[in-house]
């Protein structure tokens, strides 16, 4: 069969899609270039906010139309919305099968069942089967995602992820390292270790495995030039990890530590397990031991009960830390979570919108000022992709800064030195210097 994939949500979903594509193509299927030519379409979904979920329902409308044209088209839904709304999804006529986040290794078998006319939900836990032997079709030929820990045990009060991804489960360290070595042997130069909580990595293995150890060992693999990891959890971000990052230039200088709010009362209601003071102290330790690190974060605006003063505390934290990047989101109640059950979504929409826009404007201002520090500097960049239509490519620095420069597409995946000659609130611009 020709199978097309549509993927929404985080990098873990992207990485899951890469594995499903690998498994299907190893089983003799083809990956379709477009939905029109496909015999089956698999939608890998995200449920983190109402808007993410809406994307699937919008898509289902389009698929209904496609099915009218091609009566034999099969549609499968997986990912976080599949976990959350399985039964409801199967009431949509255009959906043939639904499967959970821990059943993805079974995708070939599931497709076979759907082909024989069965409509079903598969929620089994086969996550142990996802390892270094799993075939994968990777999106990039120089940068690879590797999921090191599945699930999340934190239960932040607003978050659906622990319900859709299940309990934390770490992969064996040797298995991860052999995947990394194999990738390095095939010319991959960058690796991103993924998990909802990479700092919890190894805790369930009881064999001394930890993120710090894993990264230390990865940094010794020949050929690997850059090691990234996502996402960190402030309370579990260890001093040992800070030391490991400081000790090797191969490890990302961009550290993502989601703070969510600058107010102690809100942090408590979110069940984040740390205070503003703890977070500020952690950032201080990071900045002292890794002076060239830049920081990024996630913030939720308009959590239930957020007062103007509490919002202003978030603003002051943003001013104090001066993040390189902020993923800002308006609070969106998720069915089944603690905050959706026990707290009213009582911050009016126009207040949420104003707070969000004000914080976005502040962040833009900070970005512009911080970026000006790069002017005339020479920075190390690895090329990542073409920019349509103007002969330029974009690349990335170890601080996760996007840089745009003139270069042949052959330089994608290659390191270059760029002299920065122009900045914006977003990317930097420059020219290659020898
Ligand atoms: N494990 C990571 C990321 C989880 S989801 C962490 O702990 O940070 C990514 C981001 O989505 C979160 O950091 C949070 O800012 C946002 N998010 C999660 N649930 C949300 C909700 N119900 N409403 C709005 N934003 C939410
Ligand atoms: Fe969600 Fe919190 Fe887990 Fe992150 S740590 S995935 S925000 S429950
Ligand atoms: Fe979305 Fe699930 Fe990732 S909710 S952010 S796809 S873990």
Short mmCIF file of C-alpha atoms and ligand atoms in Angstrom, two decimals:
data_model
loop_
_atom_site.label_atom_id
_atom_site.label_comp_id
_atom_site.label_asym_id
_atom_site.label_seq_id
_atom_site.Cartn_x
_atom_site.Cartn_y
_atom_site.Cartn_z
CA UNK A 1 0.00 0.00 0.00
CA UNK A 2 0.95 3.65 -0.36
CA UNK A 3 0.70 5.30 3.04
CA UNK A 4 0.72 9.03 3.76
CA UNK A 5 1.36 10.53 7.18
CA UNK A 6 0.14 13.78 8.71
CA UNK A 7 1.88 14.67 11.97
CA UNK A 8 0.90 17.32 14.51
CA UNK A 9 2.42 18.15 17.90
CA UNK A 10 5.85 17.75 19.44
CA UNK A 11 9.12 16.21 18.24
CA UNK A 12 8.19 12.95 19.96
CA UNK A 13 5.29 12.64 17.58
CA UNK A 14 7.59 13.40 14.66
CA UNK A 15 9.99 10.73 15.90
CA UNK A 16 7.11 8.26 16.26
CA UNK A 17 6.08 8.98 12.67
CA UNK A 18 9.67 8.35 11.54
CA UNK A 19 9.50 4.92 13.20
CA UNK A 20 6.08 4.08 11.70
CA UNK A 21 7.32 5.06 8.23
CA UNK A 22 10.39 2.88 8.73
CA UNK A 23 8.36 -0.10 9.91
CA UNK A 24 5.89 0.17 7.04
CA UNK A 25 8.51 0.55 4.38
CA UNK A 26 10.51 -2.40 5.78
CA UNK A 27 7.29 -4.40 5.46
CA UNK A 28 7.08 -3.55 1.76
CA UNK A 29 4.74 -0.54 1.78
CA UNK A 30 5.51 2.78 0.11
CA UNK A 31 5.41 6.19 1.73
CA UNK A 32 3.08 8.33 -0.39
CA UNK A 33 4.21 11.79 -1.48
CA UNK A 34 0.69 13.19 -1.37
CA UNK A 35 -2.63 12.32 0.22
CA UNK A 36 -4.29 12.08 -3.19
CA UNK A 37 -2.14 9.14 -4.28
CA UNK A 38 -2.35 7.33 -0.92
CA UNK A 39 -4.23 4.11 -0.18
CA UNK A 40 -4.05 4.87 3.54
CA UNK A 41 -3.54 8.03 5.58
CA UNK A 42 -2.35 7.97 9.18
CA UNK A 43 -2.88 11.09 11.28
CA UNK A 44 -0.56 11.39 14.29
CA UNK A 45 -2.29 13.84 16.60
CA UNK A 46 -1.60 16.23 19.49
CA UNK A 47 -3.95 17.03 22.38
CA UNK A 48 -1.92 19.50 24.42
CA UNK A 49 -4.34 22.40 23.83
CA UNK A 50 -7.84 22.74 22.40
CA UNK A 51 -6.35 24.26 19.25
CA UNK A 52 -4.02 21.28 18.72
CA UNK A 53 -6.96 18.92 18.94
CA UNK A 54 -9.00 21.08 16.54
CA UNK A 55 -6.36 20.43 13.88
CA UNK A 56 -7.35 16.77 13.76
CA UNK A 57 -11.05 17.56 13.52
CA UNK A 58 -10.34 20.02 10.70
CA UNK A 59 -8.34 17.31 8.97
CA UNK A 60 -11.16 14.78 9.34
CA UNK A 61 -13.38 17.12 7.31
CA UNK A 62 -10.84 17.07 4.45
CA UNK A 63 -10.44 13.30 4.69
CA UNK A 64 -14.18 12.83 4.40
CA UNK A 65 -14.03 14.63 1.05
CA UNK A 66 -11.03 12.54 -0.05
CA UNK A 67 -12.89 9.36 0.86
CA UNK A 68 -15.76 10.40 -1.39
CA UNK A 69 -13.31 10.41 -4.30
CA UNK A 70 -11.48 7.24 -3.26
CA UNK A 71 -13.89 4.81 -1.60
CA UNK A 72 -11.08 2.41 -0.67
CA UNK A 73 -8.97 4.96 1.22
CA UNK A 74 -8.17 3.87 4.79
CA UNK A 75 -7.79 6.39 7.60
CA UNK A 76 -5.99 5.67 10.87
CA UNK A 77 -5.71 8.04 13.83
CA UNK A 78 -2.93 7.71 16.41
CA UNK A 79 -1.10 9.98 18.86
CA UNK A 80 -2.43 11.85 21.86
CA UNK A 81 -5.97 12.59 20.64
CA UNK A 82 -6.35 8.90 19.79
CA UNK A 83 -5.58 8.11 23.43
CA UNK A 84 -7.90 10.80 24.73
CA UNK A 85 -10.92 10.38 22.44
CA UNK A 86 -10.64 6.82 21.05
CA UNK A 87 -14.30 5.80 21.25
CA UNK A 88 -15.57 9.11 19.96
CA UNK A 89 -13.15 9.02 17.03
CA UNK A 90 -14.47 5.71 15.80
CA UNK A 91 -17.98 7.19 15.58
CA UNK A 92 -16.66 9.29 12.67
CA UNK A 93 -17.37 7.29 9.51
CA UNK A 94 -14.20 8.50 7.83
CA UNK A 95 -12.04 6.94 10.59
CA UNK A 96 -11.26 3.24 10.06
CA UNK A 97 -8.94 2.57 12.97
CA UNK A 98 -7.58 4.23 16.07
CA UNK A 99 -4.40 3.25 17.92
CA UNK A 100 -2.54 4.45 20.98
CA UNK A 101 0.88 6.02 21.53
CA UNK A 102 2.27 2.70 22.78
CA UNK A 103 1.02 0.61 19.84
CA UNK A 104 2.96 2.29 17.05
CA UNK A 105 5.31 -0.66 16.45
CA UNK A 106 2.23 -2.66 15.41
CA UNK A 107 1.34 -0.25 12.61
CA UNK A 108 1.88 -2.80 9.81
CA UNK A 109 -0.35 -5.39 11.44
CA UNK A 110 -3.01 -2.75 12.23
CA UNK A 111 -3.04 -1.57 8.65
CA UNK A 112 -3.58 -5.19 7.56
CA UNK A 113 -6.56 -5.53 9.88
CA UNK A 114 -8.07 -2.31 8.56
CA UNK A 115 -7.52 -3.49 4.99
CA UNK A 116 -9.51 -6.63 5.69
CA UNK A 117 -12.45 -4.43 6.65
CA UNK A 118 -12.22 -4.35 10.43
CA UNK A 119 -12.92 -1.05 12.26
CA UNK A 120 -11.17 -1.08 15.64
CA UNK A 121 -9.35 0.58 18.51
CA UNK A 122 -5.92 -0.74 19.59
CA UNK A 123 -4.59 0.60 22.88
CA UNK A 124 -2.09 -2.13 23.79
CA UNK A 125 1.28 -1.32 25.35
CA UNK A 126 4.08 -2.54 23.06
CA UNK A 127 6.45 0.33 23.81
CA UNK A 128 9.26 -2.12 24.73
CA UNK A 129 9.45 -3.05 21.05
CA UNK A 130 10.62 0.43 20.12
CA UNK A 131 14.41 0.19 20.21
CA UNK A 132 17.57 0.58 18.14
CA UNK A 133 16.46 -2.26 15.85
CA UNK A 134 13.28 -0.41 14.86
CA UNK A 135 13.67 0.78 11.27
CA UNK A 136 13.17 4.50 10.82
CA UNK A 137 12.86 6.88 7.90
CA UNK A 138 14.42 10.06 9.21
CA UNK A 139 13.41 13.51 8.02
CA UNK A 140 16.95 14.86 8.09
CA UNK A 141 20.17 13.24 6.95
CA UNK A 142 22.44 15.04 9.41
CA UNK A 143 20.29 15.54 12.50
CA UNK A 144 18.43 12.74 14.29
CA UNK A 145 15.87 12.59 17.08
CA UNK A 146 16.18 9.76 19.56
CA UNK A 147 13.45 9.21 22.13
CA UNK A 148 15.12 8.08 25.38
CA UNK A 149 12.20 8.05 27.80
CA UNK A 150 8.50 7.52 27.15
CA UNK A 151 5.62 8.94 29.17
CA UNK A 152 5.43 11.36 32.05
CA UNK A 153 4.79 10.91 35.79
CA UNK A 154 4.62 14.56 36.80
CA UNK A 155 0.90 15.28 36.53
CA UNK A 156 1.11 19.05 36.28
CA UNK A 157 -2.49 19.97 36.97
CA UNK A 158 -3.21 21.42 33.51
CA UNK A 159 -1.50 18.79 31.38
CA UNK A 160 -2.95 15.93 29.35
CA UNK A 161 0.38 14.27 28.54
CA UNK A 162 0.54 11.83 31.50
CA UNK A 163 -2.88 10.54 30.40
CA UNK A 164 -1.97 10.18 26.73
CA UNK A 165 1.60 8.92 27.03
CA UNK A 166 1.36 6.78 30.15
CA UNK A 167 3.97 6.23 32.84
CA UNK A 168 7.67 6.99 32.49
CA UNK A 169 9.74 4.26 30.94
CA UNK A 170 13.42 4.67 30.04
CA UNK A 171 15.15 2.86 27.22
CA UNK A 172 18.30 0.88 28.05
CA UNK A 173 21.33 3.16 27.81
CA UNK A 174 23.33 0.71 25.70
CA UNK A 175 20.47 0.50 23.22
CA UNK A 176 20.34 4.29 22.90
CA UNK A 177 24.11 4.51 22.50
CA UNK A 178 24.13 1.88 19.79
CA UNK A 179 21.48 3.86 17.91
CA UNK A 180 23.65 6.98 18.28
CA UNK A 181 26.80 5.14 17.13
CA UNK A 182 25.03 3.68 14.15
CA UNK A 183 23.76 7.15 13.18
CA UNK A 184 27.22 8.66 13.57
CA UNK A 185 28.54 5.92 11.27
CA UNK A 186 26.02 6.97 8.64
CA UNK A 187 27.11 10.60 8.78
CA UNK A 188 24.70 12.08 11.32
CA UNK A 189 26.40 14.92 13.19
CA UNK A 190 23.63 16.10 15.51
CA UNK A 191 21.44 14.19 17.92
CA UNK A 192 18.49 15.39 19.98
CA UNK A 193 17.51 13.21 22.92
CA UNK A 194 13.77 13.40 23.46
CA UNK A 195 11.40 12.85 26.34
CA UNK A 196 8.66 14.76 28.16
CA UNK A 197 11.09 14.75 31.06
CA UNK A 198 14.58 13.91 29.93
CA UNK A 199 15.90 14.59 33.44
CA UNK A 200 13.97 11.59 34.72
CA UNK A 201 15.89 9.40 32.31
CA UNK A 202 17.29 6.27 33.99
CA UNK A 203 15.50 6.61 37.33
CA UNK A 204 13.34 3.55 36.60
CA UNK A 205 16.29 1.45 35.41
CA UNK A 206 18.20 1.27 38.72
CA UNK A 207 21.51 0.66 36.97
CA UNK A 208 23.09 4.08 37.38
CA UNK A 209 21.84 5.34 34.01
CA UNK A 210 21.13 9.06 33.98
CA UNK A 211 20.85 11.83 31.43
CA UNK A 212 24.21 13.19 32.57
CA UNK A 213 25.85 9.79 31.99
CA UNK A 214 24.15 9.25 28.67
CA UNK A 215 25.23 12.65 27.37
CA UNK A 216 28.77 12.20 28.67
CA UNK A 217 29.07 8.89 26.80
CA UNK A 218 27.46 10.29 23.66
CA UNK A 219 29.94 13.15 23.59
CA UNK A 220 32.72 10.56 23.11
CA UNK A 221 31.15 9.12 19.96
CA UNK A 222 33.26 10.09 16.99
CA UNK A 223 31.37 12.09 14.39
CA UNK A 224 28.71 13.47 16.72
CA UNK A 225 29.29 17.21 16.89
CA UNK A 226 26.18 18.43 18.66
CA UNK A 227 24.02 16.90 21.36
CA UNK A 228 20.67 18.44 22.23
CA UNK A 229 18.05 17.30 24.73
CA UNK A 230 14.40 18.16 25.27
CA UNK A 231 12.48 18.75 27.56
CA UNK A 232 14.01 19.42 30.94
CA UNK A 233 12.09 19.69 34.16
CA UNK A 234 13.43 22.43 36.47
CA UNK A 235 13.17 20.46 39.71
CA UNK A 236 15.12 17.50 38.28
CA UNK A 237 17.78 19.45 36.38
CA UNK A 238 20.85 18.25 38.29
CA UNK A 239 24.15 19.93 39.13
CA UNK A 240 25.85 16.89 37.64
CA UNK A 241 24.10 17.60 34.34
CA UNK A 242 25.15 21.25 34.49
CA UNK A 243 28.76 20.10 34.97
CA UNK A 244 28.57 17.65 32.08
CA UNK A 245 27.23 20.36 29.77
CA UNK A 246 29.95 22.75 30.92
CA UNK A 247 32.62 20.11 30.29
CA UNK A 248 32.04 19.55 26.58
CA UNK A 249 31.65 21.92 23.67
CA UNK A 250 29.61 19.30 21.85
CA UNK A 251 26.65 19.79 24.17
CA UNK A 252 23.93 22.30 23.40
CA UNK A 253 24.39 25.81 24.77
CA UNK A 254 20.67 26.35 24.55
CA UNK A 255 18.93 25.15 27.66
CA UNK A 256 15.17 24.79 27.66
CA UNK A 257 13.70 24.98 31.15
CA UNK A 258 9.93 25.50 31.11
CA UNK A 259 8.95 27.78 33.99
CA UNK A 260 5.18 28.09 33.20
CA UNK A 261 4.65 31.01 35.62
CA UNK A 262 6.56 33.47 37.80
CA UNK A 263 4.04 33.34 40.64
CA UNK A 264 4.44 30.95 43.56
CA UNK A 265 0.72 30.59 44.07
CA UNK A 266 0.15 29.66 40.41
CA UNK A 267 3.16 27.30 40.36
CA UNK A 268 1.66 25.53 43.32
CA UNK A 269 -1.78 25.30 41.70
CA UNK A 270 -0.03 23.91 38.61
CA UNK A 271 1.65 21.25 40.76
CA UNK A 272 5.05 22.13 39.31
CA UNK A 273 6.95 21.27 42.48
CA UNK A 274 9.24 24.34 42.61
CA UNK A 275 9.05 27.99 43.57
CA UNK A 276 10.04 31.15 41.73
CA UNK A 277 13.07 31.42 44.00
CA UNK A 278 14.16 27.84 43.24
CA UNK A 279 13.87 28.49 39.51
CA UNK A 280 15.82 31.77 39.67
CA UNK A 281 18.52 30.07 41.72
CA UNK A 282 18.75 27.22 39.18
CA UNK A 283 19.12 29.72 36.33
CA UNK A 284 21.86 31.48 38.31
CA UNK A 285 23.74 28.18 38.72
CA UNK A 286 23.40 27.46 35.00
CA UNK A 287 24.60 30.93 34.00
CA UNK A 288 27.55 30.83 36.39
CA UNK A 289 28.81 27.40 35.32
CA UNK A 290 27.95 27.72 31.61
CA UNK A 291 28.47 31.41 30.82
CA UNK A 292 27.79 31.00 27.08
CA UNK A 293 24.43 29.26 27.63
CA UNK A 294 21.20 30.85 26.48
CA UNK A 295 17.88 29.95 28.00
CA UNK A 296 14.44 29.28 26.67
CA UNK A 297 11.17 28.46 28.35
CA UNK A 298 7.44 27.71 28.13
CA UNK A 299 4.87 29.95 29.81
CA UNK A 300 1.14 29.51 30.24
CA UNK A 301 -0.93 32.70 30.38
CA UNK A 302 -4.31 32.89 32.10
CA UNK A 303 -4.14 29.79 34.28
CA UNK A 304 -7.32 29.56 36.43
CA UNK A 305 -7.39 32.37 39.00
CA UNK A 306 -4.34 34.19 37.60
CA UNK A 307 -4.63 37.76 38.93
CA UNK A 308 -3.03 40.82 37.36
CA UNK A 309 -0.36 40.80 40.12
CA UNK A 310 0.44 37.16 39.45
CA UNK A 311 0.74 37.85 35.74
CA UNK A 312 3.07 40.78 36.52
CA UNK A 313 5.26 38.38 38.50
CA UNK A 314 5.68 36.33 35.32
CA UNK A 315 6.52 39.51 33.41
CA UNK A 316 9.16 40.46 35.97
CA UNK A 317 10.72 37.00 35.79
CA UNK A 318 10.91 37.30 31.99
CA UNK A 319 12.60 40.70 32.35
CA UNK A 320 15.05 39.33 34.89
CA UNK A 321 16.12 36.21 33.00
CA UNK A 322 15.96 37.55 29.44
CA UNK A 323 15.17 34.27 27.68
CA UNK A 324 16.35 33.62 24.16
CA UNK A 325 12.94 32.19 23.27
CA UNK A 326 9.57 31.70 24.97
CA UNK A 327 6.80 29.35 23.89
CA UNK A 328 3.79 31.27 25.11
CA UNK A 329 0.42 29.59 25.34
CA UNK A 330 -2.97 30.58 26.65
CA UNK A 331 -4.36 28.21 29.22
CA UNK A 332 -6.66 25.67 27.60
CA UNK A 333 -8.63 23.35 29.90
CA UNK A 334 -8.02 19.69 29.01
CA UNK A 335 -10.76 17.27 29.85
CA UNK A 336 -9.78 14.85 32.60
CA UNK A 337 -6.90 16.92 34.03
CA UNK A 338 -6.95 18.16 37.63
CA UNK A 339 -7.23 21.83 36.74
CA UNK A 340 -10.07 21.21 34.29
CA UNK A 341 -11.98 19.23 36.91
CA UNK A 342 -11.37 21.46 39.92
CA UNK A 343 -10.67 24.99 38.72
CA UNK A 344 -12.84 27.31 36.67
CA UNK A 345 -11.27 28.69 33.48
CA UNK A 346 -12.11 32.14 34.82
CA UNK A 347 -9.62 34.54 33.23
CA UNK A 348 -11.68 36.30 30.54
CA UNK A 349 -10.57 35.70 26.95
CA UNK A 350 -9.81 39.40 26.34
CA UNK A 351 -7.59 39.49 29.43
CA UNK A 352 -5.72 36.36 28.28
CA UNK A 353 -5.27 37.91 24.84
CA UNK A 354 -3.98 41.20 26.25
CA UNK A 355 -1.53 39.48 28.61
CA UNK A 356 -0.29 37.23 25.85
CA UNK A 357 0.21 40.10 23.40
CA UNK A 358 1.97 42.27 26.00
CA UNK A 359 4.35 39.46 26.89
CA UNK A 360 4.99 38.70 23.22
CA UNK A 361 5.86 42.36 22.62
CA UNK A 362 8.21 42.38 25.60
CA UNK A 363 9.91 39.20 24.41
CA UNK A 364 10.35 40.63 20.92
CA UNK A 365 12.03 43.68 22.40
CA UNK A 366 14.37 41.50 24.51
CA UNK A 367 15.19 39.31 21.47
CA UNK A 368 16.10 42.33 19.39
CA UNK A 369 18.39 43.71 22.11
CA UNK A 370 20.02 40.34 22.75
CA UNK A 371 20.52 39.72 19.03
CA UNK A 372 22.33 43.03 18.63
CA UNK A 373 25.14 41.54 20.69
CA UNK A 374 25.83 39.21 17.78
CA UNK A 375 26.55 42.01 15.28
CA UNK A 376 30.02 41.64 13.66
CA UNK A 377 30.70 38.46 15.60
CA UNK A 378 31.84 35.24 13.90
CA UNK A 379 29.71 32.25 14.86
CA UNK A 380 29.68 28.51 14.13
CA UNK A 381 26.64 27.35 12.17
CA UNK A 382 25.49 24.01 10.76
CA UNK A 383 23.30 24.43 7.65
CA UNK A 384 19.83 22.99 7.91
CA UNK A 385 17.64 23.80 4.94
CA UNK A 386 16.93 25.92 1.89
CA UNK A 387 15.02 29.17 2.00
CA UNK A 388 12.64 29.17 -0.92
CA UNK A 389 13.45 31.31 -3.88
CA UNK A 390 16.47 33.40 -2.87
CA UNK A 391 19.57 31.19 -2.98
CA UNK A 392 19.99 31.34 0.78
CA UNK A 393 20.03 28.65 3.39
CA UNK A 394 19.34 28.72 7.09
CA UNK A 395 21.37 27.07 9.79
CA UNK A 396 21.62 26.92 13.55
CA UNK A 397 24.16 27.78 16.23
CA UNK A 398 24.81 25.83 19.43
CA UNK A 399 22.61 28.42 21.11
CA UNK A 400 19.77 27.35 18.84
CA UNK A 401 19.87 30.68 16.96
CA UNK A 402 18.66 30.58 13.38
CA UNK A 403 21.10 32.20 10.95
CA UNK A 404 20.38 32.98 7.30
CA UNK A 405 23.22 33.17 4.76
CA UNK A 406 23.98 32.80 1.10
CA UNK A 407 25.26 29.30 0.26
CA UNK A 408 24.86 26.40 -2.11
CA UNK A 409 22.46 23.69 -0.92
CA UNK A 410 25.49 21.35 -0.69
CA UNK A 411 26.35 23.18 2.53
CA UNK A 412 23.25 21.81 4.24
CA UNK A 413 24.52 19.58 7.02
CA UNK A 414 27.97 21.24 6.95
CA UNK A 415 29.64 23.51 9.49
CA UNK A 416 30.54 27.03 8.44
CA UNK A 417 31.72 30.21 10.13
CA UNK A 418 29.37 33.11 9.62
CA UNK A 419 30.09 36.76 10.21
CA UNK A 420 26.87 38.37 11.37
CA UNK A 421 26.09 41.58 9.47
CA UNK A 422 22.41 42.12 10.28
CA UNK A 423 20.03 41.12 13.06
CA UNK A 424 16.30 41.09 13.65
CA UNK A 425 14.11 40.10 16.59
CA UNK A 426 14.12 36.61 14.98
CA UNK A 427 16.97 35.23 12.82
CA UNK A 428 20.49 36.58 12.39
CA UNK A 429 21.91 37.29 8.92
CA UNK A 430 25.48 37.02 7.73
CA UNK A 431 28.11 35.84 5.28
CA UNK A 432 30.40 32.86 5.22
CA UNK A 433 33.94 33.67 6.30
CA UNK A 434 36.87 31.34 5.70
N1 LIG B 1 7.15 18.11 29.36
C1 LIG B 1 7.31 19.44 28.95
C2 LIG B 1 6.36 19.90 27.85
C3 LIG B 1 4.95 19.54 27.90
S1 LIG B 1 3.80 20.16 26.77
C4 LIG B 1 7.27 20.34 30.17
O1 LIG B 1 7.07 19.91 31.27
O2 LIG B 1 7.45 21.51 30.01
C5 LIG B 1 4.52 21.63 26.14
C6 LIG B 1 3.99 22.90 26.73
O3 LIG B 1 2.62 23.06 26.46
C7 LIG B 1 4.07 23.01 28.23
O4 LIG B 1 5.33 23.37 28.67
C8 LIG B 1 3.04 24.06 28.54
O5 LIG B 1 3.60 25.35 28.53
C9 LIG B 1 2.04 23.91 27.41
N2 LIG B 1 0.78 23.33 27.89
C10 LIG B 1 0.59 22.10 28.37
N3 LIG B 1 -0.70 21.94 28.74
C11 LIG B 1 -1.33 23.10 28.48
C12 LIG B 1 -2.67 23.57 28.63
N4 LIG B 1 -3.61 22.80 29.16
N5 LIG B 1 -2.96 24.83 28.24
C13 LIG B 1 -2.01 25.63 27.73
N6 LIG B 1 -0.73 25.24 27.55
C14 LIG B 1 -0.39 23.99 27.93
FE1 LIG B 2 2.91 17.82 31.16
FE2 LIG B 2 4.11 18.51 33.40
FE3 LIG B 2 4.63 16.15 32.28
FE4 LIG B 2 5.51 18.38 31.14
S1 LIG B 2 6.13 17.61 33.14
S2 LIG B 2 4.51 16.67 30.13
S3 LIG B 2 3.86 19.83 31.58
S4 LIG B 2 2.69 16.80 33.16
FE1 LIG B 3 1.05 16.95 21.92
FE2 LIG B 3 1.14 14.53 22.84
FE3 LIG B 3 3.38 15.79 22.19
S1 LIG B 3 -0.21 16.12 23.52
S2 LIG B 3 2.85 17.90 22.66
S3 LIG B 3 1.78 15.20 20.82
S4 LIG B 3 3.09 14.38 23.88
#
